[in-house]
Every structure is written in structure tokens, then in C-alpha cells.
Coordinates of C-alpha atoms in Angstrom, one line a residue:
Chain A
X27 CA 22.7 -23.3 -16.7
X28 CA 19.2 -23.5 -15.2
X29 CA 16.9 -26.2 -16.5
X30 CA 13.3 -25.2 -17.3
X31 CA 10.5 -27.6 -18.1
X32 CA 7.5 -26.5 -20.2
X33 CA 4.2 -28.2 -19.9
X34 CA 2.1 -26.8 -22.7
X35 CA -0.1 -28.7 -25.2
X36 CA 0.0 -26.1 -27.9
X37 CA 2.8 -27.3 -30.0
X38 CA 3.7 -24.0 -31.8
X39 CA 3.6 -22.1 -28.6
X40 CA 5.7 -24.6 -26.7
X41 CA 8.3 -24.7 -29.5
X42 CA 8.5 -20.9 -29.6
X43 CA 8.8 -20.7 -25.9
X44 CA 11.6 -23.2 -26.0
X45 CA 13.4 -21.1 -28.6
X46 CA 13.0 -18.0 -26.6
X47 CA 14.3 -19.6 -23.4
X48 CA 17.2 -21.4 -25.2
X49 CA 18.3 -18.1 -26.8
X50 CA 18.3 -16.7 -23.3
X51 CA 20.6 -19.3 -21.9
X52 CA 18.3 -21.8 -20.4
X53 CA 18.2 -25.5 -20.9
X54 CA 14.7 -26.4 -21.9
X55 CA 12.7 -29.6 -21.9
X56 CA 9.2 -30.1 -23.3
X57 CA 6.7 -32.5 -22.0
X58 CA 5.1 -34.4 -24.9
X59 CA 3.2 -37.2 -23.2
X60 CA 0.7 -35.7 -20.8
X61 CA -0.3 -39.1 -19.3
X62 CA 2.6 -39.2 -17.0
X63 CA 3.4 -35.6 -16.5
X64 CA 4.4 -35.8 -12.9
X65 CA 6.8 -38.7 -13.4
X66 CA 8.3 -36.7 -16.3
X67 CA 8.8 -33.7 -14.1
X68 CA 10.4 -35.7 -11.3
X69 CA 12.7 -37.5 -13.7
X70 CA 13.9 -34.3 -15.4
X71 CA 14.2 -32.5 -12.1
X72 CA 14.0 -28.9 -13.5
X73 CA 14.9 -25.7 -11.7
X74 CA 11.7 -24.2 -12.8
X75 CA 8.4 -25.3 -14.3
X76 CA 6.2 -23.4 -16.7
X77 CA 2.8 -25.0 -16.4
X78 CA -0.3 -24.4 -18.5
X79 CA -3.7 -25.0 -16.9
X80 CA -5.6 -26.3 -19.9
X81 CA -3.7 -29.5 -20.8
X82 CA -5.0 -33.0 -21.6
X83 CA -5.7 -35.6 -19.0
X84 CA -5.1 -33.9 -15.7
X85 CA -5.3 -30.1 -15.8
X86 CA -2.5 -27.9 -14.5
X87 CA -4.1 -27.3 -11.2
X88 CA -4.4 -30.9 -10.4
X89 CA -0.9 -31.6 -11.5
X90 CA 0.4 -28.8 -9.3
X91 CA -1.5 -30.1 -6.4
X92 CA -0.1 -33.6 -6.8
X93 CA 3.4 -32.3 -7.6
X94 CA 3.5 -30.3 -4.4
X95 CA 3.2 -33.5 -2.4
X96 CA 6.5 -34.6 -3.8
X97 CA 8.5 -31.6 -4.9
X98 CA 9.2 -28.0 -4.1
X99 CA 10.3 -27.0 -7.6
X100 CA 9.3 -23.4 -8.4
X101 CA 6.2 -23.2 -10.7
X102 CA 5.0 -20.4 -12.9
X103 CA 1.5 -20.9 -14.1
X104 CA 1.1 -19.8 -17.7
X105 CA -2.4 -19.6 -18.8
X106 CA -5.0 -17.8 -20.8
X107 CA -7.5 -17.8 -17.9
X108 CA -7.2 -14.3 -16.6
X109 CA -9.4 -14.0 -13.5
X110 CA -8.2 -13.3 -10.0
X111 CA -10.1 -16.3 -8.9
X112 CA -8.0 -18.7 -11.0
X113 CA -4.9 -16.9 -9.9
X114 CA -5.8 -17.2 -6.2
X115 CA -6.5 -20.9 -6.7
X116 CA -3.1 -21.5 -8.3
X117 CA -1.2 -19.5 -5.7
X118 CA -3.0 -21.4 -2.9
X119 CA -2.1 -24.7 -4.6
X120 CA 1.5 -23.6 -4.4
X121 CA 2.4 -21.8 -7.6
X122 CA 5.1 -19.2 -7.3
X123 CA 3.9 -16.9 -10.0
X124 CA 1.0 -16.6 -12.5
X125 CA 1.3 -15.2 -16.0
X126 CA -1.5 -14.8 -18.5
X127 CA -1.3 -15.2 -22.2
X128 CA -0.5 -13.5 -24.4
X129 CA 2.5 -12.4 -22.5
X130 CA 5.3 -10.0 -23.2
X131 CA 8.4 -12.2 -23.8
X132 CA 10.6 -9.7 -21.9
X133 CA 8.3 -9.8 -18.9
X134 CA 8.2 -13.6 -18.9
X135 CA 12.0 -13.7 -18.9
X136 CA 12.2 -11.1 -16.0
X137 CA 9.7 -13.1 -14.0
X138 CA 11.6 -16.4 -14.6
X139 CA 14.8 -14.7 -13.6
X140 CA 13.3 -13.2 -10.5
X141 CA 12.1 -16.5 -9.3
X142 CA 15.3 -18.3 -10.0
X143 CA 17.2 -15.6 -8.2
X144 CA 15.0 -15.9 -5.2
X145 CA 15.2 -19.7 -5.1
X146 CA 18.9 -19.9 -5.7
X147 CA 19.6 -17.0 -3.4
X148 CA 21.8 -15.4 -6.0
X149 CA 23.8 -12.8 -4.2
X150 CA 23.6 -9.1 -4.9
X151 CA 27.3 -9.1 -5.7
X152 CA 28.3 -9.4 -9.4
X153 CA 32.0 -9.6 -10.3
X154 CA 33.1 -8.2 -13.7
X155 CA 36.9 -8.3 -14.5
X156 CA 38.3 -6.3 -11.6
X157 CA 35.0 -4.7 -10.6
X158 CA 32.8 -5.7 -7.7
X159 CA 29.3 -4.6 -8.3
X160 CA 26.8 -4.5 -5.4
X161 CA 23.3 -4.3 -6.8
X162 CA 21.8 -3.9 -3.4
X163 CA 23.5 -0.6 -2.4
X164 CA 24.3 0.5 -5.9
X165 CA 28.1 0.7 -5.7
X166 CA 30.9 -0.4 -8.0
X167 CA 34.3 -1.0 -6.4
X168 CA 37.6 -1.1 -8.1
X169 CA 40.8 -1.9 -6.1
X170 CA 41.1 1.6 -4.9
X171 CA 38.0 3.5 -6.0
X172 CA 34.3 3.2 -5.3
X173 CA 31.5 5.0 -7.2
X174 CA 27.8 5.1 -6.6
X175 CA 25.3 4.5 -9.4
X176 CA 21.7 5.8 -9.4
X177 CA 18.9 3.3 -9.3
X178 CA 18.3 3.5 -13.0
X179 CA 22.0 3.2 -13.9
X180 CA 22.3 0.1 -11.7
X181 CA 19.2 -1.5 -13.2
X182 CA 20.7 -1.0 -16.7
X183 CA 24.2 -2.2 -15.7
X184 CA 23.0 -5.2 -13.8
X185 CA 20.8 -6.2 -16.8
X186 CA 23.7 -5.9 -19.2
X187 CA 25.9 -7.9 -16.9
X188 CA 23.4 -10.6 -16.4
X189 CA 23.2 -10.9 -20.2
X190 CA 26.9 -10.8 -20.8
X191 CA 28.1 -11.5 -24.4
X192 CA 24.6 -11.0 -25.7
X193 CA 23.1 -8.1 -27.5
X194 CA 20.6 -6.4 -25.3
X195 CA 17.8 -4.6 -27.1
X196 CA 16.7 -1.2 -25.9
X197 CA 13.2 -2.4 -25.2
X198 CA 14.6 -5.1 -22.9
X199 CA 16.4 -2.5 -20.9
X200 CA 13.2 -0.4 -20.9
X201 CA 11.1 -3.3 -19.7
X202 CA 13.5 -4.0 -16.9
X203 CA 13.4 -0.4 -15.8
X204 CA 9.6 -0.1 -16.0
X205 CA 9.4 -3.4 -14.2
X206 CA 11.2 -1.6 -11.4
X207 CA 8.7 1.2 -11.5
X208 CA 11.1 3.6 -13.3
X209 CA 8.9 4.7 -16.1
X210 CA 11.4 6.6 -18.1
X211 CA 11.3 7.7 -21.7
X212 CA 13.7 7.1 -24.6
X213 CA 15.7 10.2 -24.1
X214 CA 16.2 9.4 -20.4
X215 CA 17.4 5.9 -21.2
X216 CA 20.0 7.4 -23.6
X217 CA 21.1 9.9 -20.9
X218 CA 21.3 7.1 -18.3
X219 CA 23.5 5.0 -20.5
X220 CA 25.9 7.8 -21.3
X221 CA 26.1 8.7 -17.6
X222 CA 26.8 5.1 -16.8
X223 CA 29.5 5.0 -19.4
X224 CA 31.2 8.1 -18.0
X225 CA 31.1 6.7 -14.5
X226 CA 32.6 3.5 -15.7
X227 CA 35.4 5.3 -17.5
X228 CA 36.3 6.9 -14.2
X229 CA 37.1 3.5 -13.0
X230 CA 39.3 2.9 -16.0
X231 CA 36.8 1.0 -18.1
X232 CA 36.2 2.9 -21.3
X233 CA 33.7 1.5 -23.8
X234 CA 32.8 -1.7 -22.0
X235 CA 29.2 -1.0 -23.1
X236 CA 29.3 -1.2 -26.8
X237 CA 26.6 0.1 -29.0
X238 CA 25.4 -2.2 -31.9
X239 CA 23.7 0.1 -34.2
X240 CA 20.1 -0.7 -34.8
X241 CA 20.2 -3.6 -32.4
X242 CA 21.2 -2.6 -28.9
X243 CA 24.0 -2.8 -26.4
X244 CA 26.5 -5.4 -25.4
X245 CA 29.0 -6.0 -22.6
X246 CA 31.6 -8.7 -23.4
Chain B
X215 CA -61.8 -1.5 -8.3
X216 CA -64.4 1.0 -7.4
X217 CA -68.2 0.8 -7.0
X218 CA -69.0 3.5 -9.5
X219 CA -67.2 1.8 -12.3
X220 CA -68.5 -1.6 -11.2
X221 CA -72.1 -0.3 -11.3
X222 CA -71.6 1.3 -14.7
X223 CA -70.3 -2.1 -15.9
X224 CA -73.5 -3.8 -14.4
X225 CA -75.8 -1.1 -16.0
X226 CA -77.6 -3.6 -18.3
X227 CA -78.2 -6.0 -15.5
X228 CA -79.6 -3.3 -13.4
X229 CA -81.8 -2.0 -16.2
X230 CA -83.2 -5.5 -16.8
X231 CA -84.0 -5.8 -13.1
X232 CA -85.7 -2.4 -13.1
X233 CA -87.6 -3.3 -16.2
X234 CA -88.8 -6.6 -14.7
X235 CA -89.7 -4.7 -11.5
X236 CA -91.8 -2.2 -13.5
X237 CA -93.6 -5.0 -15.3
X238 CA -94.4 -6.7 -12.0
X239 CA -95.4 -3.3 -10.6
X240 CA -97.8 -2.7 -13.6
X241 CA -99.2 -6.2 -13.1
X242 CA -99.7 -5.6 -9.4
X243 CA -101.5 -2.3 -10.1
X244 CA -103.6 -3.9 -12.8
X245 CA -104.7 -6.6 -10.4
X246 CA -105.5 -3.9 -7.9
X247 CA -103.3 -5.3 -5.3
X248 CA -103.2 -3.4 -2.0
X249 CA -100.8 -0.5 -1.9
X250 CA -99.2 -1.9 1.3
X251 CA -98.4 -5.2 -0.4
X252 CA -96.8 -3.3 -3.3
X253 CA -94.6 -1.5 -0.8
X254 CA -93.5 -4.8 0.8
X255 CA -92.8 -6.4 -2.6
X256 CA -90.8 -3.4 -3.7
X257 CA -88.9 -3.4 -0.4
X258 CA -88.0 -7.1 -0.7
X259 CA -87.1 -6.7 -4.4
X260 CA -84.7 -3.8 -3.5
X261 CA -83.1 -5.4 -0.5
X262 CA -82.4 -8.8 -2.3
X263 CA -81.0 -7.2 -5.4
X264 CA -78.8 -4.7 -3.5
X265 CA -77.5 -7.6 -1.4
X266 CA -76.8 -9.7 -4.5
X267 CA -75.0 -6.9 -6.2
X268 CA -73.0 -6.0 -3.1
X269 CA -72.0 -9.6 -2.4
X270 CA -70.7 -9.9 -6.0
X271 CA -69.0 -6.6 -5.8
X272 CA -67.1 -7.2 -2.5
X273 CA -66.1 -10.7 -3.5
X274 CA -64.5 -9.5 -6.7
X275 CA -63.1 -6.3 -5.2
X276 CA -61.3 -8.4 -2.6
X277 CA -59.7 -10.6 -5.2
X278 CA -58.8 -8.0 -7.8
X279 CA -57.6 -5.3 -5.3
X280 CA -55.4 -7.8 -3.7
X281 CA -53.7 -8.5 -7.0
X282 CA -53.5 -4.9 -7.9
X283 CA -52.0 -3.8 -4.6
X284 CA -49.5 -6.6 -4.5
X285 CA -48.4 -5.8 -8.1
X286 CA -47.6 -2.3 -7.0
X287 CA -45.7 -3.4 -4.0
X288 CA -43.6 -6.0 -5.8
X289 CA -40.5 -5.0 -7.8
X290 CA -40.9 -8.1 -9.9
X291 CA -44.6 -8.0 -10.8
X292 CA -44.6 -11.4 -12.4
X293 CA -44.3 -13.0 -8.9
X294 CA -47.8 -11.7 -7.9
X295 CA -49.4 -15.1 -8.3
X296 CA -47.3 -16.3 -5.3
X297 CA -48.8 -13.7 -3.0
X298 CA -52.5 -14.3 -3.5
X299 CA -54.9 -17.0 -2.4
X300 CA -56.7 -19.1 -4.9
X301 CA -60.2 -17.6 -5.3
X302 CA -63.4 -19.5 -4.6
X303 CA -65.6 -18.0 -7.3
X304 CA -65.8 -19.3 -10.8
X305 CA -64.7 -16.2 -12.7
X306 CA -61.7 -15.7 -10.3
X307 CA -60.7 -19.3 -10.8
X308 CA -60.5 -18.7 -14.5
X309 CA -58.4 -15.5 -14.1
X310 CA -56.2 -17.3 -11.6
X311 CA -55.7 -20.2 -14.1
X312 CA -54.9 -17.8 -16.9
X313 CA -52.4 -15.9 -14.8
X314 CA -50.8 -19.2 -13.8
X315 CA -50.4 -20.3 -17.4
X316 CA -49.0 -17.0 -18.5
X317 CA -46.6 -16.9 -15.7
X318 CA -45.4 -20.4 -16.3
X319 CA -44.8 -19.8 -19.9
X320 CA -43.0 -16.6 -19.3
X321 CA -40.7 -18.2 -16.6
X322 CA -39.9 -21.0 -19.1
X323 CA -39.1 -18.4 -21.7
X324 CA -37.0 -16.3 -19.4
X325 CA -35.1 -19.4 -18.2
X326 CA -34.4 -20.4 -21.7
X327 CA -33.1 -17.0 -22.6
X328 CA -31.0 -16.8 -19.4
X329 CA -29.6 -20.2 -20.2
X330 CA -28.8 -19.2 -23.7
X331 CA -27.2 -16.0 -22.5
X332 CA -25.1 -17.8 -20.0
X333 CA -24.1 -20.4 -22.6
X334 CA -23.1 -17.5 -24.9
X335 CA -21.1 -15.8 -22.2
X336 CA -19.3 -19.1 -21.5
X337 CA -18.7 -19.6 -25.1
X338 CA -17.3 -16.1 -25.6
X339 CA -15.0 -16.5 -22.6
X340 CA -13.8 -19.9 -23.8
X341 CA -13.4 -18.6 -27.3
X342 CA -11.3 -15.6 -26.1
X343 CA -9.1 -17.9 -24.1
X344 CA -8.7 -20.1 -27.2
X345 CA -7.8 -17.2 -29.4
X346 CA -5.2 -16.0 -26.9
X347 CA -3.2 -19.1 -27.6
X348 CA -2.5 -18.4 -31.3
X349 CA -2.0 -14.8 -30.4
X350 CA 0.6 -15.7 -27.8
X351 CA 2.3 -18.0 -30.4
X352 CA 2.2 -15.3 -33.0
X353 CA 3.8 -12.7 -30.8
X354 CA 6.5 -15.2 -29.6
X355 CA 7.1 -16.4 -33.2
X356 CA 7.5 -12.8 -34.4
X357 CA 9.8 -11.8 -31.6
X358 CA 11.9 -14.9 -32.0
X359 CA 12.2 -14.6 -35.8
X360 CA 12.8 -10.9 -35.8
X361 CA 14.9 -9.8 -32.9
X362 CA 13.8 -6.3 -33.3
X363 CA 10.1 -6.5 -33.7
X364 CA 9.1 -3.4 -35.6
X365 CA 6.9 -0.9 -33.9
X366 CA 4.0 -1.3 -36.3
X367 CA 3.7 -5.1 -35.7
X368 CA 3.9 -4.6 -32.0
X369 CA 1.1 -2.0 -32.1
X370 CA -1.1 -4.3 -34.2
X371 CA -0.6 -7.2 -31.7
X372 CA -1.4 -4.9 -28.8
X373 CA -4.5 -3.6 -30.6
X374 CA -5.7 -7.1 -31.2
X375 CA -5.2 -8.0 -27.6
X376 CA -7.0 -4.9 -26.4
X377 CA -10.0 -5.5 -28.5
X378 CA -10.2 -9.1 -27.4
X379 CA -10.1 -8.1 -23.9
X380 CA -12.8 -5.5 -24.4
X381 CA -15.2 -8.2 -25.6
X382 CA -14.4 -10.3 -22.6
X383 CA -15.0 -7.6 -20.1
X384 CA -18.1 -6.4 -22.0
X385 CA -19.6 -9.9 -21.5
X386 CA -18.5 -9.9 -17.9
X387 CA -19.9 -6.5 -17.1
X388 CA -23.3 -7.1 -18.8
X389 CA -23.9 -10.3 -16.9
X390 CA -25.6 -10.5 -13.6
X391 CA -23.4 -13.3 -12.4
X392 CA -20.1 -11.7 -12.5
X393 CA -17.0 -13.6 -11.4
X394 CA -14.9 -11.0 -9.7
X395 CA -12.8 -11.6 -6.7
X396 CA -12.2 -8.8 -4.2
X397 CA -9.0 -8.8 -2.2
X398 CA -6.5 -6.4 -0.9
X399 CA -4.1 -5.4 -3.7
X400 CA -1.2 -3.1 -4.1
X401 CA -2.2 -0.2 -6.3
X402 CA 1.4 0.6 -7.3
X403 CA 1.8 -2.9 -8.6
X404 CA -1.4 -2.7 -10.7
X405 CA -0.2 0.6 -12.2
X406 CA 3.2 -1.0 -13.0
X407 CA 1.4 -3.8 -14.8
X408 CA -0.7 -1.4 -16.8
X409 CA 2.4 0.7 -17.5
X410 CA 4.4 -2.2 -18.9
X411 CA 1.5 -3.3 -21.0
X412 CA 1.3 0.1 -22.6
X413 CA 5.0 0.7 -22.6
X414 CA 5.6 0.5 -26.3
X415 CA 2.5 2.6 -27.1
X416 CA 3.6 5.2 -24.6
X417 CA 7.2 5.4 -25.9
X418 CA 6.3 5.4 -29.6
X419 CA 3.7 8.1 -29.1
X420 CA 6.2 10.0 -26.9
X421 CA 3.8 10.2 -24.0
X422 CA 5.6 10.5 -20.7
X423 CA 4.3 8.2 -18.0
X424 CA 4.7 10.0 -14.7
X425 CA 3.8 7.9 -11.7
X426 CA 4.1 9.4 -8.3
X427 CA 5.1 6.9 -5.6
X428 CA 1.9 5.1 -4.8
X429 CA 2.2 3.1 -1.7
X430 CA -1.4 2.2 -0.9
X431 CA -3.5 -0.9 -0.9
X432 CA -7.1 -1.1 -2.0
X433 CA -9.8 -3.7 -2.1
X434 CA -10.6 -4.6 -5.6
X435 CA -10.3 -7.2 -8.3
X436 CA -6.8 -6.6 -9.7
X437 CA -7.6 -7.9 -13.2
X438 CA -10.7 -5.8 -13.6
X439 CA -8.9 -2.8 -12.3
X440 CA -6.1 -3.3 -14.7
X441 CA -8.6 -3.5 -17.6
X442 CA -10.3 -0.2 -16.4
X443 CA -6.9 1.6 -16.1
X444 CA -5.9 0.2 -19.5
X445 CA -9.0 1.8 -21.1
X446 CA -8.2 5.1 -19.5
X447 CA -4.6 5.1 -20.5
X448 CA -5.5 4.0 -24.0
X449 CA -7.8 7.0 -24.3
X450 CA -5.1 9.4 -23.0
X451 CA -2.7 8.1 -25.7
X452 CA -5.3 8.1 -28.4
X453 CA -6.4 11.7 -27.6
X454 CA -2.9 13.2 -26.9
X455 CA -2.1 16.7 -28.1
X456 CA 1.1 17.7 -29.9
X457 CA 4.4 17.7 -28.0
X458 CA 5.3 17.2 -24.3
X459 CA 2.4 14.9 -23.8
X460 CA 2.2 13.2 -20.4
X461 CA 0.0 11.0 -18.3
X462 CA 0.3 11.7 -14.6
X463 CA -0.9 9.2 -12.1
X464 CA -1.2 9.8 -8.3
X465 CA -3.3 8.8 -5.4
X466 CA -4.9 10.9 -2.7
X467 CA -5.2 9.2 0.7
X468 CA -8.3 10.6 2.3
X469 CA -9.7 9.5 5.7
X470 CA -12.4 7.3 4.3
X471 CA -11.4 6.9 0.7
X472 CA -8.5 6.5 -1.6
X473 CA -8.7 8.4 -4.8
X474 CA -6.6 7.4 -7.8
X475 CA -6.2 10.1 -10.4
X476 CA -5.1 9.7 -14.0
X477 CA -4.5 13.1 -15.6
X478 CA -3.3 13.9 -19.1
X479 CA -2.7 17.0 -21.0
X480 CA -4.4 15.8 -24.2
X481 CA -7.1 17.4 -26.3
X482 CA -9.7 17.1 -23.5
X483 CA -13.4 16.6 -23.9
X484 CA -15.9 19.3 -25.1
X485 CA -18.2 20.5 -22.4
X486 CA -21.2 19.3 -24.3
X487 CA -19.9 15.8 -24.4
X488 CA -18.6 15.3 -20.9
X489 CA -21.9 14.1 -19.4
X490 CA -22.2 11.5 -22.2
X491 CA -18.8 9.8 -22.1
X492 CA -19.8 6.9 -20.0
X493 CA -22.8 6.1 -22.3
X494 CA -22.7 3.0 -24.5
X495 CA -21.3 3.6 -28.0
X496 CA -21.0 7.4 -27.4
X497 CA -18.0 8.8 -29.3
X498 CA -18.9 12.5 -29.5
X499 CA -16.8 15.3 -30.9
X500 CA -13.4 13.5 -30.3
X501 CA -14.7 10.3 -31.9
X502 CA -14.8 12.1 -35.2
X503 CA -11.1 12.9 -34.9
X504 CA -10.0 9.4 -34.0
X505 CA -11.6 6.9 -36.3
X506 CA -11.0 3.9 -34.0
X507 CA -13.2 5.2 -31.3
X508 CA -15.8 2.6 -30.4
X509 CA -17.4 4.3 -27.4
X510 CA -17.3 1.1 -25.5
X511 CA -14.2 1.5 -23.3
X512 CA -15.5 4.0 -20.8
X513 CA -18.9 2.5 -20.8
X514 CA -17.5 -0.9 -19.8
X515 CA -15.1 0.8 -17.3
X516 CA -18.0 2.5 -15.6
X517 CA -20.0 -0.6 -15.5
X518 CA -17.2 -2.6 -14.0
X519 CA -16.5 0.1 -11.4
X520 CA -20.1 0.1 -10.2
X521 CA -19.9 -3.7 -9.8
X522 CA -16.8 -3.4 -7.8
X523 CA -18.2 -0.6 -5.8
X524 CA -15.7 2.1 -7.0
X525 CA -16.7 5.5 -8.2
X526 CA -15.4 6.7 -11.5
X527 CA -15.5 10.3 -12.5
X528 CA -14.2 12.4 -15.3
X529 CA -13.3 16.1 -15.4
X530 CA -11.9 17.9 -18.4
X531 CA -11.2 21.3 -20.0
X532 CA -11.4 21.1 -23.8
X533 CA -8.0 21.5 -25.4
X534 CA -6.3 21.4 -22.0
X535 CA -6.6 18.3 -19.9
X536 CA -8.6 15.3 -18.9
X537 CA -8.7 13.9 -15.4
X538 CA -10.2 10.6 -14.5
X539 CA -10.5 9.6 -10.9
X540 CA -11.4 6.3 -9.3
X541 CA -12.5 6.4 -5.7
X542 CA -12.0 3.3 -3.5
X543 CA -13.7 3.0 -0.2
X544 CA -11.4 2.2 2.7
X545 CA -12.8 -0.8 4.4
X546 CA -12.5 -0.4 8.2
X547 CA -14.2 -3.8 8.7
X548 CA -11.3 -5.6 7.1
X549 CA -8.8 -3.6 9.1
X550 CA -10.5 -4.8 12.3
X551 CA -10.2 -8.4 11.1
X552 CA -6.5 -8.1 10.5

């Protein structure tokens, strides 16, 4: 379980963020005392840091600058300052990503996931029961058979697998697709899912993608 | 300043001089002074008076014409005082002093207003950043509480965000000191961001978002460009027409320019309105159909484009399509540096 630390002085926002991230399987710690932020970060040793710029005592940029002397932990700046100048400054100080408020929760999760994946060098191979899924070249292998998924089908399947045992909403899948520059519409998503299902059934896995009416899809 | 008008102005002085001359002349004749002496006196009288008038005329002409000429040459007329020498004659000194006082007071006033404007701009920027916090909390709270945030709530949140952003960019585009930051950015990435931002709106309104593979880089401020594209896409959604609506986005790679085209098959813009769409608060024919038209979106977009050095154009056939294009210059200079 990846550990994420949130440095945000707006209490409501930080609690909601914590809830969102906890629901999505992260271990979350909030910084409450902004006097010793850097010590708190180093003590907790998170896998990823969400850092606001406008915080008491030292602002986020200064914290980032000081932190970089001691640690290489991935940092996402989360801020309401939305100019390229601020973004460039943060990146030059060593931030890994920059997200402006108010953000789309799905996008925030995707960006967090992308950074963790890059840092942890998570491989492109996912194992599910007897299946070996290669997200890179879009293939699914069984003991004897191999089938090829289209880019869209693979994005959907990989997203469902990464969120195993959790109901995945349609708009989460949609965001993930659009984030990969596949700007498809609702009908196309339905079609893609049914194609994915029929391809999976060829490998002997019928109904592994369950539909939860009015909620979304789930792989368990 | 010309002689004719000057003399007209001095008419009374000249008449008094002539009158005194005639009185002297009468006296001279009455005392039976020799005719040759009368001639000499007349001659001296004429010469001295013409010289006096001329001296006065040229002195003033030099001063006033200098001011007038310089005013015409300057684009900021109020700086004229800096371009002239302090005059030597009494009347000129008074004028100079008056100009100086007026100028000083105006500069103070302008500075004050500029300061107030800048303060206001800073305040608005700060306020918008502050307001984005509760907005972010609100959207997170809603999505945490209610796993399936309903379409209406999402649309309201998005609306709120868009209007806030519009104020922010209005302040930015109206201000001389604009804080944009030009760098090389990936156009495809910007379109992706704008697409995701409008994803719910596009899907709910059943508007297909067709993006051709755009693999070009342009020099721009990415946040500003995202705002501009957001306005255009919002309009396309707002003014869609019936079924099979789409927005098509593609880029043309010309030798000197890159042209980004956003095309929709919406209700279009009437011919009589097309020239006006970039004007402030213009809503036109279509504004009457959609009540939420503010007439600010395209105005701000145009303004931002001209600051960034891009060209924005619009082309439309009523009831058929609208095509907005943004032209980016390719900068050979930067290519050489690379």
C-alpha cells in the first residue's frame, strides 16, 4: 500500500482528500503542524507528497526547495495558483507534477497513479488468475492462447484490474480513456466493454467483468 | 501661430499706436514743423513699432510652435513639457508653470488610479484563488459523499468554475502588465486537458469530440491557451444543433504557421453578427436563444490571443457550422537556438 502525505492547510479540503485517497487504497497522513513540515515528511517517509503552495510559515515552494536537499520523494504540487510561471517555478524546484484547484478527483487519482508507477517502475505485466496481461503490447495470454486487445479495450481492462474488487464508475473509465487521448462517447464505451467481454470469454473467462446496475463495473 | 491671427489679436494696440501717431502728426502740422522732419519722425515711429511687434511675435511664435509641434509628434501628449526649454519671457514662464502644475497633478492622479487598478487586479486574483479552495472542497465532498455525482450537480460546479475563470482572465487581459509565460508546449496535450475538463458536458450533451492526432508544438502560454480553447468549446456545446453534434479539432502545419481549427456542426452565426462576435458584451441573434450568453468569452479570447501574438478568426454558415481557427507563428529563432 503506497503512503501519501498531504500538506494542505484547508482542513475540510485535506480531510476530503484523505477520504478520497483512502477509499482508493492509499495510506494517508495529514500534516497538522506546519512549523516542522520537513521533519514531519522525513519522519513519515511517504511514497508521494501532495503539497499546497499557500500554507502557513514556509510556503510550499520553499518547503520543496529545502526538501530536495534531503529527499527525492515524488511531489505533486496542488494549488490554486494557475499560471505557467508558478508551474515552471515548481517544476524547476523539483516537483514531479502540478495540479490546480479545483481538480477533477479522477484526474488527481490518475496523476498520482502515473507518478507512483513511474517511480516504482511497476511493470507492464499484470497477472490475473491464469491470465498474463501485457499492457504495453496489448496482449492477454492464457496457457495456450493469446489474444490482442485494441488500445481502448486495454485501457479499460487495465483500469478495472488496477482497481480490483472495487466498483469502477463509468466516468472513471471515461476519464482514463480521455486521459489517453481516446475521446470516445458513451455508446463507444458500451461497445468496447462488450467486445472486451467477448474476447475474454474466448479465453474461458465469462462474466469476469460484472455490471453493477446504476453504479459501474467490477472485476473480483 | 501665424502672423495674421497675431496681428488681429494685437489690433487694439496697433490702433492706439496709430491714434497716438495721428495726434503727434496733427501737433507737428499745427506747429508748422518742416515736412522733412515729419517724414523722419514717421519713419522712426514705423520702424521702432514694427520691430517691437516683430520681436514679440517671433519670441512667442518660437515658444508656442515648439509646444504645438512636439504635441503632434508625441504619442503621449502629456509628456510635451519634457521636450521644451523653459522660456525666458514673463508670459511664457506663466504658461510653463501652469503646464507643469497640470501635468504634475495629472500624473499623480493617473498613478493613483493605476495603483488602485493594480490593487484591484491583485485582489481579484487573490480572491479567485481563495474561492477555488471551498470550490475544490465542495466538489470533493460531493464526490466522496455521493459516489455517483449526478449530472446536474457536476454541471453546476463546472459552470461555477468557468465563470470564476472568466473573471480571472478578464482581469488579466485588460491589464497592461500581463503575467503570461511563453514556452514550447505540446498542442495535443493542451487539447487533452481541455477535453477532459469538458468531458461531462460533452458526454451529457451528446456532442462527439473528434480530435485528429495532433503532434505539433507551439510557443504559447499553456494556461491561457487552455482558457481560450475552453471558451470556444463551451460555445460549441452551448450552440449545438439537434442530433449527431460534433466538435472536430485538427491542426494544419504550414511552412511558417501552425493553424489549429475547432469546427462544429452547430447552429452557426448569422452573417450580420459574424463581424461583431469578438466585441465586448456582444451576444447577437444566438444570444437570444441561449439565455446564459454573456458576450464576454470570445472578447476575452481575442484579447488574450493578441497579447500572446496568435491570430484568432471565425468563420460560419448559419445553421450549418462554425469554424474557429487560431494561428500560431513558427519561431525559427528558437529552432536555431536548440
